[in-house]
Amino acid sequence: MNNTFSLGDYAKTNIREGIRQRSDDLIVVIPGQKLNLDNDDIRGSGIIDVNGTSVSTVCGVLTKVNKLIKVNPYGGVYNGEVGDVVVGRVVEVQQRRWKLDISSRQEALLNFTNFQLPGIKNQRRNLNDELALQSLLVRGDLISGEIHSIYQDGTILLQTRSSKYGKLGKGILVKVPFYLVTRSKTHLFKHEKGVSFVFGCNGNIWVYPYDPKNSDLAIGWSSDPHNNVPRDLMLDTIRFANCVKILATYHLDINDWTVSKAYEFSQGYDLKDISLPPVIHNVAVKVLDEMKKNGMFNK
Amino acid sequence: MEIDLNRRKVLTNLGYRSDGIQRQAQGSVSWKQGLTELRCSVFGPGPCRNKSRMRREEVYLNIVVNQLPFATRDRKRNENTKRDRQQKSISRYLESVFRKCVVTELYSKSQIDIYIDILLNDGSAMAACMNAASVALATASIPMRYVPTTVTVGYCDSDYVLDLNADEETKNVCRLTITTKNGTDNIVAVDMQKKCETNVFDQMCKFASKESSQIHTILSATMLHYAETCIGLESRF
């Protein structure tokens, strides 16, 4: 190639100009990049030691908190933490437990002893109870629970030791990237429109109509085909599920406040038009303005 | 070389969107290197489906290279394109490099799937697959010790040529596919076709190591582009 062409200039101009606003004061690293760390710094996740030199292993932002230095990547798979609320799907029924898919790097386990039946007080499980519990949850059912413990190889043990968790009935499952669901104290949210949410930390968000009169073993409406959800309640549920998809499409934070705001701004559109790109853009821009007004980007 | 962001069709029959990103995958990239065009998807560390291949201390890498029937001038039948000798050699080469490159002890008893579809093969397919898989693994946030930078070099008419195309590969040309660490002179893998003399081989290795820094600059720019896109997603409006 000729001498006037410089590959470094090509690399610089390849990065889009509009992105540089928020990232001017951030240190972005790529895998294999040498980091000049101090001797007393502690290496966190995303950094390994190669021949005495600290090298980053993932693509992300270099973050320093006191002595701890780590690289925060974007994306990846969900790593469970103890106490997280997750929504998983049953993939296998074994002798004494169920195997759940919660989009992590190992499958989650839910023992029969950790599963609490709603309305029944705690008692010991014998062989007849084990046979009955095997048919209670079949392959493909959805369960909400919280993480009890994490084994050494990444296997996650779930528990449903409260009446708030358990088998999920009629509703809509929305899958979003897990890093959009911010970890907070309330992951079970009930809107005044009669629609409830389970914001799973693994990115599975369960939107379901709430009516305690007809619930037997499931949370919300039972999955019995004879139970009919009222039409207005189901339409509101579908609208809320589309609002969650709108927030996920534009990578906005998903919590009870942003979903309520998106629902308010989507009231001016028909339900059949709510998935069109101009409608998605308008609702997302309004939610973003509300988030900026409430100071959600000042951290 | 660039990420093709100008395609008009919204969704192809392979499940990719118009910007080449497969939404279900943890990391994906569409890659053009000259006329060679391919798609790469990485499905992140998940449960190992084949228990006989599961390893206790490290992750199991499942690499599938698929050349589509219209990728070459002569049409090949569809049922043989995954198990062809050429595609198997590419997947074995990728596995030998990524087994050392990916920090595998973090994901024991897990499985990482890498699927590569070659849409148009115009030579240097092995180097293009390796570079695309490196970028796709970086977008999937899988820890890597270095960025494997791959370049194809050939010896033709007493001169060294770089990045051969399909016409040059059909000739009786000795060609070498070399993977280095971060574009430096640290060579981690070599794949060689045809024969040459020893001093020519040494000169080809030096030539490939010198030229691979340019490939690493482009790979770095692509990864930085992805990282800063994620950072600036909220300031897109």
Coordinates of C-alpha atoms in Angstrom, one line a residue:
Chain A
M1 CA 0.0 0.0 0.0
N2 CA 1.1 3.6 -0.5
N3 CA 2.7 5.7 2.1
T4 CA -0.1 8.2 2.5
F5 CA -2.5 5.6 3.9
S6 CA -2.2 5.2 7.6
L7 CA -3.8 2.2 9.3
G8 CA -3.9 3.9 12.6
D9 CA -6.0 6.7 11.2
Y10 CA -8.3 4.1 9.6
A11 CA -8.7 2.5 13.0
K12 CA -9.6 5.8 14.6
T13 CA -12.1 6.9 12.0
N14 CA -13.7 3.4 12.1
I15 CA -15.2 4.3 15.6
R16 CA -18.4 6.2 15.2
E17 CA -18.3 9.8 16.2
G18 CA -21.6 10.0 18.0
I19 CA -20.6 7.4 20.5
R20 CA -17.7 9.5 21.9
Q21 CA -19.9 11.6 24.1
R22 CA -20.2 9.4 27.1
S23 CA -17.0 7.5 26.7
D24 CA -14.4 10.3 26.7
D25 CA -13.7 9.9 30.4
L26 CA -13.8 6.1 30.4
I27 CA -11.0 3.7 29.8
V28 CA -12.1 1.0 27.3
V29 CA -9.9 -2.1 27.0
I30 CA -9.9 -5.0 24.7
P31 CA -8.6 -8.6 25.3
G32 CA -4.9 -9.0 25.5
Q33 CA -4.2 -5.4 26.3
K34 CA -1.4 -4.7 28.9
L35 CA -2.5 -2.7 31.9
N36 CA 0.0 -0.7 33.9
L37 CA -1.2 -1.4 37.4
D38 CA 0.4 -0.4 40.6
N39 CA 2.0 -3.1 42.8
D40 CA -0.5 -3.0 45.6
D41 CA -3.6 -3.0 43.4
I42 CA -5.9 -6.1 43.6
R43 CA -6.9 -7.6 40.3
G44 CA -10.6 -8.4 40.0
S45 CA -12.6 -10.1 37.3
G46 CA -11.6 -9.6 33.7
I47 CA -7.9 -9.3 34.4
I48 CA -5.3 -12.1 34.5
D49 CA -1.6 -12.2 35.2
V50 CA 0.6 -13.3 32.2
N51 CA 4.3 -13.5 33.0
G52 CA 4.1 -10.9 35.7
T53 CA 2.1 -8.5 33.5
S54 CA -1.6 -7.7 34.1
V55 CA -3.6 -8.3 30.9
S56 CA -7.3 -7.7 30.4
T57 CA -9.3 -10.7 29.1
V58 CA -12.7 -9.2 28.2
C59 CA -13.9 -6.2 26.2
G60 CA -15.2 -3.5 28.5
V61 CA -14.6 -0.6 30.8
L62 CA -11.7 -0.5 33.3
T63 CA -13.1 0.3 36.8
K64 CA -11.1 1.1 39.9
V65 CA -12.7 1.0 43.4
N66 CA -10.0 1.8 46.0
K67 CA -7.5 -1.0 45.5
L68 CA -9.7 -3.3 43.4
I69 CA -9.3 -3.0 39.6
K70 CA -11.6 -4.9 37.3
V71 CA -13.0 -4.8 33.8
N72 CA -16.8 -4.6 33.5
P73 CA -17.9 -6.5 30.3
Y74 CA -21.1 -6.1 28.5
G75 CA -23.3 -9.1 27.8
G76 CA -22.3 -12.6 28.5
V77 CA -24.4 -15.1 30.4
Y78 CA -26.0 -14.7 33.7
N79 CA -23.9 -15.5 36.8
G80 CA -26.2 -16.2 39.7
E81 CA -25.9 -14.6 43.1
V82 CA -27.4 -15.8 46.3
G83 CA -30.8 -14.2 46.9
D84 CA -31.6 -13.3 43.3
V85 CA -35.1 -13.8 42.1
V86 CA -35.1 -15.8 38.9
V87 CA -37.7 -17.2 36.5
G88 CA -36.8 -20.6 35.0
R89 CA -38.4 -23.2 32.9
V90 CA -38.4 -26.9 33.8
V91 CA -36.3 -29.0 31.4
E92 CA -36.1 -32.3 33.3
V93 CA -37.9 -34.0 36.2
Q94 CA -35.7 -36.3 38.2
Q95 CA -36.2 -38.5 41.2
R96 CA -36.1 -35.9 43.9
R97 CA -35.7 -32.6 42.0
W98 CA -36.4 -30.6 38.9
K99 CA -33.8 -29.1 36.5
L100 CA -34.5 -25.6 35.4
D101 CA -33.1 -23.5 32.6
I102 CA -32.4 -20.0 33.8
S103 CA -30.0 -19.0 31.0
S104 CA -26.9 -19.4 33.0
R105 CA -23.8 -21.5 32.4
Q106 CA -25.2 -24.4 34.4
E107 CA -28.7 -25.6 35.0
A108 CA -30.5 -24.8 38.2
L109 CA -31.8 -27.4 40.6
L110 CA -34.9 -27.3 42.6
N111 CA -35.2 -30.0 45.2
F112 CA -38.6 -31.3 46.3
T113 CA -37.6 -30.4 49.9
N114 CA -37.1 -26.8 48.9
F115 CA -40.4 -26.5 47.1
Q116 CA -43.3 -25.2 49.2
L117 CA -46.8 -26.0 48.2
P118 CA -49.1 -23.0 48.7
G119 CA -51.5 -23.3 51.6
I120 CA -49.9 -26.5 52.9
K121 CA -47.8 -26.2 56.1
N122 CA -44.4 -27.7 56.2
Q123 CA -44.1 -31.4 56.8
R124 CA -41.8 -34.2 55.9
R125 CA -41.9 -35.7 52.4
N126 CA -42.2 -39.5 52.0
L127 CA -42.3 -41.7 49.0
N128 CA -45.9 -41.0 48.0
D129 CA -45.2 -37.3 48.2
E130 CA -42.2 -37.7 45.9
L131 CA -44.3 -39.5 43.3
A132 CA -47.0 -36.8 43.5
L133 CA -44.6 -34.0 43.2
Q134 CA -43.1 -35.5 40.1
S135 CA -46.3 -34.9 38.3
L136 CA -47.0 -31.5 39.8
L137 CA -44.4 -29.7 37.6
V138 CA -43.9 -31.2 34.2
R139 CA -41.4 -30.3 31.5
G140 CA -42.0 -26.9 30.1
D141 CA -43.6 -25.3 33.2
L142 CA -42.4 -21.9 34.5
I143 CA -41.3 -21.4 38.1
S144 CA -40.2 -18.3 40.0
G145 CA -37.8 -18.8 42.9
E146 CA -34.8 -17.4 44.6
I147 CA -31.3 -18.7 44.6
H148 CA -30.4 -20.6 47.7
S149 CA -26.8 -21.5 47.1
I150 CA -24.2 -21.8 44.3
Y151 CA -22.0 -24.8 44.1
Q152 CA -18.3 -24.8 43.1
D153 CA -18.9 -25.8 39.5
G154 CA -21.5 -23.2 38.9
T155 CA -24.6 -25.3 39.6
I156 CA -27.4 -23.1 41.2
L157 CA -29.7 -24.4 43.9
L158 CA -33.1 -22.7 44.0
Q159 CA -35.7 -22.5 46.7
T160 CA -39.3 -21.4 46.9
R161 CA -39.7 -21.1 50.6
S162 CA -42.4 -18.5 50.5
S163 CA -45.9 -18.2 49.1
K164 CA -44.7 -15.5 46.7
Y165 CA -42.7 -17.9 44.6
G166 CA -43.7 -21.1 42.9
K167 CA -45.5 -22.3 39.8
L168 CA -46.5 -19.6 37.4
G169 CA -49.9 -19.8 35.7
K170 CA -51.3 -17.8 32.8
G171 CA -49.2 -14.9 31.6
I172 CA -46.5 -13.7 29.2
L173 CA -42.8 -14.4 29.4
V174 CA -40.5 -11.7 28.0
K175 CA -36.8 -12.5 27.7
V176 CA -34.5 -9.5 27.9
P177 CA -30.7 -9.2 28.5
F178 CA -30.0 -9.9 32.1
Y179 CA -27.9 -6.7 32.7
L180 CA -31.0 -4.5 32.0
V181 CA -32.8 -5.8 35.1
T182 CA -31.2 -3.8 37.9
R183 CA -30.9 -5.7 41.2
S184 CA -33.2 -4.1 43.8
K185 CA -35.2 -5.1 46.8
T186 CA -38.5 -5.5 45.0
H187 CA -38.7 -7.8 42.1
L188 CA -42.4 -8.7 42.5
F189 CA -44.5 -5.7 41.4
K190 CA -48.2 -5.3 41.2
H191 CA -49.6 -2.5 39.1
E192 CA -52.9 -0.8 39.9
K193 CA -54.2 -2.0 36.5
G194 CA -54.3 -5.5 37.9
V195 CA -51.2 -6.7 36.1
S196 CA -48.3 -8.1 38.1
F197 CA -44.7 -8.7 37.3
V198 CA -41.8 -10.9 38.3
F199 CA -38.6 -9.2 37.3
G200 CA -36.2 -12.1 37.2
C201 CA -32.5 -11.2 37.6
N202 CA -31.6 -13.6 34.8
G203 CA -33.6 -11.6 32.2
N204 CA -36.8 -13.5 32.2
I205 CA -39.7 -11.2 33.1
W206 CA -43.1 -12.7 33.8
V207 CA -46.1 -10.5 33.1
Y208 CA -49.3 -12.0 34.4
P209 CA -52.8 -10.9 35.4
Y210 CA -53.5 -11.0 39.1
D211 CA -56.7 -12.3 40.6
P212 CA -56.5 -14.2 43.9
K213 CA -60.0 -15.6 43.7
N214 CA -59.1 -18.2 41.1
S215 CA -55.7 -19.2 42.1
D216 CA -55.3 -22.8 43.4
L217 CA -51.7 -24.0 43.1
A218 CA -50.4 -21.4 40.7
I219 CA -49.5 -17.8 41.3
G220 CA -52.0 -15.6 39.6
W221 CA -54.5 -17.3 37.3
S222 CA -54.2 -21.1 37.1
S223 CA -53.2 -22.6 33.9
D224 CA -56.5 -24.6 33.7
P225 CA -57.9 -24.0 30.3
H226 CA -61.4 -23.6 31.8
N227 CA -60.4 -20.4 33.6
N228 CA -60.9 -17.4 31.3
V229 CA -59.0 -14.3 31.9
P230 CA -61.1 -11.1 31.3
R231 CA -60.4 -9.6 27.9
D232 CA -59.5 -6.1 29.2
L233 CA -57.1 -7.6 31.7
M234 CA -55.4 -9.7 29.1
L235 CA -55.1 -6.8 26.7
D236 CA -53.4 -4.8 29.5
T237 CA -51.1 -7.7 30.1
I238 CA -50.1 -7.8 26.4
R239 CA -49.6 -4.1 26.4
F240 CA -47.3 -4.3 29.5
A241 CA -45.3 -7.1 27.8
N242 CA -44.8 -5.0 24.7
C243 CA -43.6 -2.1 27.0
V244 CA -41.0 -4.3 28.4
K245 CA -39.9 -5.2 24.9
I246 CA -39.7 -1.5 24.0
L247 CA -37.4 -0.9 27.0
A248 CA -35.2 -3.9 26.1
T249 CA -35.0 -2.8 22.4
Y250 CA -33.5 0.5 23.4
H251 CA -31.4 -0.9 26.3
L252 CA -33.1 1.1 29.0
D253 CA -33.2 0.0 32.6
I254 CA -36.2 -2.3 33.4
N255 CA -37.8 -1.8 36.8
D256 CA -41.3 -1.1 38.0
W257 CA -41.0 2.6 37.5
T258 CA -39.8 2.6 33.9
V259 CA -42.3 0.0 32.9
S260 CA -45.1 2.1 34.4
K261 CA -43.8 5.1 32.5
A262 CA -43.7 3.2 29.3
Y263 CA -47.2 2.0 29.8
E264 CA -48.4 5.6 30.3
F265 CA -46.7 6.8 27.1
S266 CA -48.0 3.9 25.1
Q267 CA -51.6 4.5 25.9
G268 CA -51.9 6.8 22.9
Y269 CA -51.2 4.0 20.4
D270 CA -53.2 1.0 19.4
L271 CA -52.2 -2.4 20.6
K272 CA -51.6 -3.7 17.0
D273 CA -49.3 -0.7 16.2
I274 CA -47.2 -0.9 19.4
S275 CA -44.5 -3.0 17.7
L276 CA -43.8 -0.7 14.8
P277 CA -40.4 1.0 14.9
P278 CA -41.7 4.6 15.0
V279 CA -44.0 3.8 17.9
I280 CA -41.1 2.1 19.7
H281 CA -38.9 5.0 19.1
N282 CA -41.4 7.6 20.4
V283 CA -42.2 5.7 23.6
A284 CA -38.5 5.0 24.3
V285 CA -37.6 8.7 23.8
K286 CA -40.3 9.8 26.2
V287 CA -39.2 7.3 28.8
L288 CA -35.6 8.3 28.4
D289 CA -36.5 12.0 28.9
E290 CA -38.4 11.0 32.1
M291 CA -35.3 9.1 33.3
K292 CA -33.1 12.1 32.6
K293 CA -35.5 14.4 34.4
N294 CA -35.5 12.1 37.5
G295 CA -31.7 12.0 37.6
M296 CA -31.1 8.4 36.7
F297 CA -28.0 9.2 34.7
N298 CA -26.1 11.3 37.1
K299 CA -24.2 8.5 38.8
Chain B
M1 CA -12.1 -5.5 6.1
E2 CA -15.1 -4.0 7.8
I3 CA -18.3 -5.0 9.6
D4 CA -21.0 -4.9 6.9
L5 CA -23.6 -2.6 8.3
N6 CA -25.3 -1.6 5.0
R7 CA -27.3 -4.6 4.1
R8 CA -30.9 -3.9 3.2
K9 CA -32.7 -7.1 4.0
V10 CA -34.0 -7.2 7.6
L11 CA -33.7 -10.9 8.3
T12 CA -32.0 -13.6 6.3
N13 CA -33.0 -17.2 6.3
L14 CA -30.1 -18.0 8.6
G15 CA -31.6 -16.0 11.4
Y16 CA -29.3 -12.9 11.1
R17 CA -30.5 -9.4 11.1
S18 CA -29.6 -6.7 8.7
D19 CA -26.6 -5.6 10.7
G20 CA -25.3 -9.1 10.9
I21 CA -26.2 -9.6 14.6
Q22 CA -28.0 -12.7 15.6
R23 CA -30.2 -11.7 18.4
Q24 CA -30.4 -15.0 20.2
A25 CA -26.6 -15.5 20.4
Q26 CA -24.4 -14.0 23.1
G27 CA -22.0 -12.7 20.5
S28 CA -22.2 -12.5 16.7
V29 CA -20.4 -10.8 13.9
S30 CA -20.6 -10.6 10.1
W31 CA -17.2 -10.4 8.5
K32 CA -15.9 -9.5 5.1
Q33 CA -12.3 -9.9 4.2
G34 CA -11.9 -9.0 0.5
L35 CA -14.7 -11.0 -1.2
T36 CA -14.7 -13.7 1.5
E37 CA -17.9 -13.2 3.6
L38 CA -19.0 -15.1 6.6
R39 CA -21.2 -15.0 9.7
C40 CA -20.0 -16.1 13.1
S41 CA -22.2 -16.7 16.2
V42 CA -21.1 -17.6 19.7
F43 CA -23.6 -19.2 22.1
G44 CA -22.1 -18.5 25.5
P45 CA -21.1 -20.8 28.2
G46 CA -24.1 -23.1 28.9
P47 CA -24.8 -26.5 30.2
C48 CA -23.0 -29.3 28.3
R49 CA -25.5 -31.2 26.2
N50 CA -23.2 -34.1 25.3
K51 CA -22.1 -35.6 28.6
S52 CA -19.4 -37.8 27.1
R53 CA -17.6 -34.7 25.8
M54 CA -17.9 -32.8 29.1
R55 CA -14.6 -31.9 30.7
R56 CA -14.2 -31.5 34.5
E57 CA -11.5 -28.8 34.5
E58 CA -12.1 -26.8 31.4
V59 CA -14.8 -25.8 28.9
Y60 CA -15.8 -27.8 25.9
L61 CA -15.5 -25.9 22.6
N62 CA -17.9 -26.9 19.9
I63 CA -16.9 -25.3 16.6
V64 CA -19.0 -25.9 13.5
V65 CA -17.9 -24.4 10.2
N66 CA -20.5 -24.6 7.5
Q67 CA -19.9 -23.5 3.9
L68 CA -23.1 -22.8 2.1
P69 CA -23.7 -24.3 -1.4
F70 CA -23.4 -21.0 -3.2
A71 CA -20.2 -20.0 -1.5
T72 CA -17.9 -21.2 -4.3
R73 CA -18.1 -21.1 -8.0
D74 CA -18.9 -24.8 -8.3
R75 CA -22.1 -25.5 -6.3
K76 CA -21.7 -28.2 -3.6
R77 CA -24.4 -30.2 -2.1
N78 CA -25.8 -29.1 1.2
E79 CA -25.5 -32.3 3.3
N80 CA -21.7 -32.5 3.0
T81 CA -20.6 -28.9 3.7
K82 CA -20.2 -29.4 7.4
R83 CA -18.3 -32.6 7.3
D84 CA -16.1 -31.7 4.4
R85 CA -12.3 -32.1 4.8
Q86 CA -11.8 -28.4 4.3
Q87 CA -14.3 -27.4 6.9
K88 CA -13.1 -29.9 9.3
S89 CA -9.5 -28.7 9.0
I90 CA -10.7 -25.1 9.7
S91 CA -12.6 -26.2 12.8
R92 CA -9.7 -28.2 14.1
Y93 CA -7.4 -25.3 13.5
L94 CA -9.7 -22.9 15.4
E95 CA -10.1 -25.4 18.2
S96 CA -6.4 -25.8 18.6
V97 CA -5.9 -22.1 19.0
F98 CA -8.9 -21.3 21.1
R99 CA -8.3 -24.1 23.5
K100 CA -5.2 -22.2 24.6
C101 CA -6.6 -18.7 24.1
V102 CA -9.8 -18.9 26.0
V103 CA -9.5 -18.8 29.8
T104 CA -11.1 -22.2 30.1
E105 CA -10.7 -22.9 33.8
L106 CA -13.4 -20.3 34.6
Y107 CA -16.1 -22.4 32.9
S108 CA -15.7 -26.0 34.0
K109 CA -18.3 -28.5 32.9
S110 CA -19.6 -26.0 30.4
Q111 CA -19.9 -25.7 26.6
I112 CA -19.2 -22.9 24.2
D113 CA -20.7 -23.2 20.7
I114 CA -19.1 -21.3 17.8
Y115 CA -21.0 -21.5 14.5
I116 CA -19.5 -20.1 11.4
D117 CA -21.3 -19.9 8.0
I118 CA -19.2 -19.1 5.0
L119 CA -21.4 -17.1 2.6
L120 CA -18.7 -16.5 0.0
N121 CA -15.4 -18.2 -0.2
D122 CA -12.7 -16.3 -2.1
G123 CA -9.6 -17.7 -0.5
S124 CA -8.0 -17.2 2.9
A125 CA -11.1 -18.7 4.5
M126 CA -9.2 -20.1 7.5
A127 CA -7.8 -16.7 8.4
A128 CA -11.2 -15.0 7.9
C129 CA -12.9 -17.6 10.2
M130 CA -10.2 -17.1 12.9
N131 CA -10.5 -13.3 12.9
A132 CA -14.3 -13.4 12.9
A133 CA -14.3 -15.9 15.7
S134 CA -12.0 -13.7 17.8
V135 CA -14.2 -10.7 17.4
A136 CA -17.3 -12.8 18.1
L137 CA -15.8 -14.2 21.3
A138 CA -14.9 -10.7 22.4
T139 CA -18.5 -9.6 21.8
A140 CA -19.7 -12.6 23.8
S141 CA -17.6 -11.4 26.8
I142 CA -15.7 -14.7 27.0
P143 CA -12.3 -14.1 28.6
M144 CA -9.3 -14.5 26.3
R145 CA -5.7 -14.2 27.1
Y146 CA -4.8 -12.5 23.8
V147 CA -6.4 -11.7 20.5
P148 CA -5.4 -14.4 18.0
T149 CA -4.5 -12.5 14.8
T150 CA -4.4 -14.7 11.7
V151 CA -2.9 -13.9 8.3
T152 CA -2.3 -16.0 5.2
V153 CA 1.0 -15.6 3.4
G154 CA 2.2 -17.3 0.2
Y155 CA 5.4 -17.7 -1.8
C156 CA 4.9 -17.1 -5.5
D157 CA 7.5 -16.3 -8.2
S158 CA 10.3 -15.7 -5.7
D159 CA 8.2 -13.2 -3.8
Y160 CA 6.0 -13.2 -0.8
V161 CA 2.3 -12.4 -1.2
L162 CA -0.3 -11.6 1.5
D163 CA -3.9 -12.6 1.9
L164 CA -4.3 -14.9 -1.1
N165 CA -7.6 -15.1 -3.0
A166 CA -9.2 -18.1 -4.7
D167 CA -7.3 -17.8 -8.0
E168 CA -4.0 -17.7 -6.2
E169 CA -4.9 -20.6 -4.0
T170 CA -5.6 -22.9 -7.0
K171 CA -2.0 -22.4 -8.3
N172 CA 0.9 -24.4 -7.1
V173 CA 1.7 -21.9 -4.4
C174 CA 3.1 -22.7 -1.0
R175 CA 0.9 -20.9 1.5
L176 CA 1.0 -20.5 5.2
T177 CA -1.7 -19.5 7.7
I178 CA -0.1 -18.1 10.8
T179 CA -1.7 -17.0 14.0
T180 CA 0.1 -14.6 16.3
K181 CA -0.6 -13.2 19.8
N182 CA -2.0 -9.6 19.5
G183 CA -0.2 -9.0 16.2
T184 CA 3.3 -9.5 17.7
D185 CA 5.9 -11.9 16.6
N186 CA 4.7 -14.5 19.0
I187 CA 3.4 -17.3 16.8
V188 CA 0.9 -19.7 18.3
A189 CA -0.3 -21.8 15.3
V190 CA 0.8 -22.5 11.8
D191 CA -1.0 -24.3 9.0
M192 CA 0.9 -25.1 5.9
Q193 CA -0.1 -26.2 2.4
K194 CA 2.4 -27.4 -0.3
K195 CA 6.2 -27.4 0.1
C196 CA 9.0 -24.9 0.2
E197 CA 12.6 -24.5 1.3
T198 CA 13.6 -23.9 4.9
N199 CA 14.9 -20.4 4.5
V200 CA 11.8 -19.5 2.5
F201 CA 9.7 -20.8 5.4
D202 CA 11.6 -18.6 7.9
Q203 CA 11.2 -15.6 5.7
M204 CA 7.5 -16.3 5.4
C205 CA 7.1 -16.5 9.1
K206 CA 8.9 -13.2 9.6
F207 CA 6.8 -11.6 6.9
A208 CA 3.6 -12.8 8.4
S209 CA 4.5 -11.7 11.9
K210 CA 5.4 -8.2 10.6
E211 CA 2.1 -7.9 8.6
S212 CA -0.1 -9.3 11.3
S213 CA 0.1 -6.1 13.4
Q214 CA -2.1 -4.4 10.7
I215 CA -4.7 -7.2 11.2
H216 CA -4.6 -6.7 14.9
T217 CA -5.2 -2.9 14.5
I218 CA -8.4 -3.7 12.6
L219 CA -9.5 -6.3 15.1
S220 CA -8.8 -3.8 17.9
A221 CA -10.8 -1.2 16.2
T222 CA -13.7 -3.6 15.7
M223 CA -13.7 -4.6 19.4
L224 CA -13.4 -1.0 20.5
H225 CA -16.3 -0.1 18.2
Y226 CA -18.4 -2.7 19.9
A227 CA -17.4 -1.7 23.4
E228 CA -18.1 2.0 22.8
T229 CA -21.4 1.2 21.1
C230 CA -22.5 -0.6 24.3
I231 CA -21.3 2.4 26.4
G232 CA -23.0 5.0 24.3
L233 CA -26.2 3.1 23.7
E234 CA -28.1 5.5 26.0
S235 CA -26.8 8.6 24.2
R236 CA -27.9 7.3 20.8
F237 CA -30.8 9.8 20.5

